[in-house]
Coordinates of C-alpha atoms and ligand atoms in Angstrom, one line a residue:
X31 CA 203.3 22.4 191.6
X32 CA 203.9 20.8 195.0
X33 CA 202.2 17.7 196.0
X34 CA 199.5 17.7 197.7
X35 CA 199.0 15.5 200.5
X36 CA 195.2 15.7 200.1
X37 CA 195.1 14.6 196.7
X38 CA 192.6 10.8 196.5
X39 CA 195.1 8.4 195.5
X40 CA 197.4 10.1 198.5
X41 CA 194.7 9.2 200.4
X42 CA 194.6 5.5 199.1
X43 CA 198.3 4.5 199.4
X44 CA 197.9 5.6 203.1
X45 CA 194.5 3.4 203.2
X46 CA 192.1 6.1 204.4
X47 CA 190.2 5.4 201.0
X48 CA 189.2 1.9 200.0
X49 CA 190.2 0.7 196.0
X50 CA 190.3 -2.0 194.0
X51 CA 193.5 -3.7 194.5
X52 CA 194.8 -5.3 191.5
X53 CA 198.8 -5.6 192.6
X54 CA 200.9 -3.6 195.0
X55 CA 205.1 -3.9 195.7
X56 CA 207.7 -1.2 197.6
X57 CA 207.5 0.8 194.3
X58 CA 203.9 1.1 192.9
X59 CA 200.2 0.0 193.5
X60 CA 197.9 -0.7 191.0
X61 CA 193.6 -0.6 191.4
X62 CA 190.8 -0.8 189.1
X63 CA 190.1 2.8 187.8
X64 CA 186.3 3.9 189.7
X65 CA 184.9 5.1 186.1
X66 CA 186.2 2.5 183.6
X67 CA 186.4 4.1 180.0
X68 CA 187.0 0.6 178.6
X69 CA 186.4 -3.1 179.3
X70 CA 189.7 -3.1 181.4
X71 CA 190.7 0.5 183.3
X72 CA 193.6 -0.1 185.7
X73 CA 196.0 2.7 186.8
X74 CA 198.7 2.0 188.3
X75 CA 200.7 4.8 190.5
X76 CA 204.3 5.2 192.1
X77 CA 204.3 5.0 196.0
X78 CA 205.9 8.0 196.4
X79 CA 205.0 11.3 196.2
X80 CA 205.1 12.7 192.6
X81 CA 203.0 15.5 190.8
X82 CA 203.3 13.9 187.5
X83 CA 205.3 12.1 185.1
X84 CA 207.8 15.3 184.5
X85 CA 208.2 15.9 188.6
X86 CA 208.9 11.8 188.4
X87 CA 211.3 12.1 185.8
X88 CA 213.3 15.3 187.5
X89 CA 213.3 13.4 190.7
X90 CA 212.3 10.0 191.1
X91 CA 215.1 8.0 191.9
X92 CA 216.7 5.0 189.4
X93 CA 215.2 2.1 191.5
X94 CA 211.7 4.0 191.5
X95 CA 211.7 4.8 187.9
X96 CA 212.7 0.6 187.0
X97 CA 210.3 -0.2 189.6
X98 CA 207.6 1.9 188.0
X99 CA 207.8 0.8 184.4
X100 CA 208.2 -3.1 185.4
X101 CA 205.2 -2.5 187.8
X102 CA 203.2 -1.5 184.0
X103 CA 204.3 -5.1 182.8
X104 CA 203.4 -7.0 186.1
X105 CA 199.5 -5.8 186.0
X106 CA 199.3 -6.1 182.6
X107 CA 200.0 -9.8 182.7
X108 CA 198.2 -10.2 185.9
X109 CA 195.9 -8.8 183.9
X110 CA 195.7 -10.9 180.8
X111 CA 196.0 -7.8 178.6
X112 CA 200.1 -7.7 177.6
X113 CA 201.5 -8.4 174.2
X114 CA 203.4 -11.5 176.0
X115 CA 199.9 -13.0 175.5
X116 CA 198.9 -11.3 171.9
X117 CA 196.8 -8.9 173.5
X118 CA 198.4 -5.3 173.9
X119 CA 196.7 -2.2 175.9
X120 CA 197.0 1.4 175.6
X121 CA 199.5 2.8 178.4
X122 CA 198.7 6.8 179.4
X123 CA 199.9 9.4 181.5
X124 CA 197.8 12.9 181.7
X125 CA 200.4 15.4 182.7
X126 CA 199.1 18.9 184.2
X127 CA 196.9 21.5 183.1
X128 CA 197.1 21.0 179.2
X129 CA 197.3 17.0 179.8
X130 CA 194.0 17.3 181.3
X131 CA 194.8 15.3 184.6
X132 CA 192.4 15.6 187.4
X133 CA 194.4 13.9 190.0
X134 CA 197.9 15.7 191.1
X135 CA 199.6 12.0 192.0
X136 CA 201.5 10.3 189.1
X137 CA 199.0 7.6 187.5
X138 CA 199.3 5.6 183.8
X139 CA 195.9 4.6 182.8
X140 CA 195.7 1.2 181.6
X141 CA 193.1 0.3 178.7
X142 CA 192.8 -2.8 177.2
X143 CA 190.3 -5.9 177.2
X144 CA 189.1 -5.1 174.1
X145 CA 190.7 -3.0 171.2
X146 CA 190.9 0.8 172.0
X147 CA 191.4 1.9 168.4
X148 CA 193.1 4.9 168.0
X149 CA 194.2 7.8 169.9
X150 CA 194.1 10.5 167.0
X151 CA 192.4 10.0 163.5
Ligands
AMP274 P1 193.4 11.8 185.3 O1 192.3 12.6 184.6 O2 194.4 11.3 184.4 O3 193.9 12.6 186.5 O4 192.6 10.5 185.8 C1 192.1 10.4 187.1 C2 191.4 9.1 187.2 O5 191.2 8.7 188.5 C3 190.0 9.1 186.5 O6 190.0 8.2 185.4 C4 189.1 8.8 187.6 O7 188.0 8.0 187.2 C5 190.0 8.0 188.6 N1 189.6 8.1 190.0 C6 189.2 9.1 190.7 N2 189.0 8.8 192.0 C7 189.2 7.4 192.1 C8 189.1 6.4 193.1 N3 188.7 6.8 194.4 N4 189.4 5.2 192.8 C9 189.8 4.8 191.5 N5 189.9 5.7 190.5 C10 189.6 7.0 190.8

């Protein structure tokens, strides 16, 4: 799939759509997810312009990909939520069709604030 330029959180790294900022750096921005499945729903997304996590991983570059995965551990303290602090949080990427992801820009979902139980079982 191509990206689409169109796509909402496109539209929110260029600032045409407002969000709730939680951290932003060159490589990623983070925001407070608009229908929160738990007591904390942050997502956090690369700056540049990735389908998903297997278009990311086929192209994004070194730098982006580090920047990307410390960007996860920067909210998540800023957040209170990381296991630095003996909480913990359920990181999660929906990839394409099967994945169920609704919005065609790279995103983790971060839950935490509470315990999320389990994903399966
Ligand atoms: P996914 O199903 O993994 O693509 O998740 C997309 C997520 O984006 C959903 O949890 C939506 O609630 C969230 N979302 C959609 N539009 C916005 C928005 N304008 N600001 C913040 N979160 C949004």
């Amino acid at each position: 799939m191509s990206y689409d330029d169109q796509n909402i959180f496109a539209k929110i790294l260029r600032g045409e759509i407002p969000c709730k900022k939680i951290y932003e750096d060159n490589f990623v921005l983070s925001f407070y997810d608009i229908n929160p499945q738990k007591k904390i729903h942050a997502l956090v997304i690369p700056k540049g312009k990735y389908v998903d996590l297997d278009d990311f991983t086929l192209k994004a570059s070194p730098e982006e990909m580090v920047g990307l995965f410390k960007g996860i551990n920067i909210v998540a303290k800023k957040l209170g939520i990381s296991s630095e602090v003996g909480k913990g949080y359920r990181a999660i990427a929906n990839i394409s069709d099967h994945g169920g992801q609704e919005v065609p820009h790279l995103h983790f979902h971060l839950f935490g604030g509470e315990s999320v139980g389990k994903l399966v079982g």
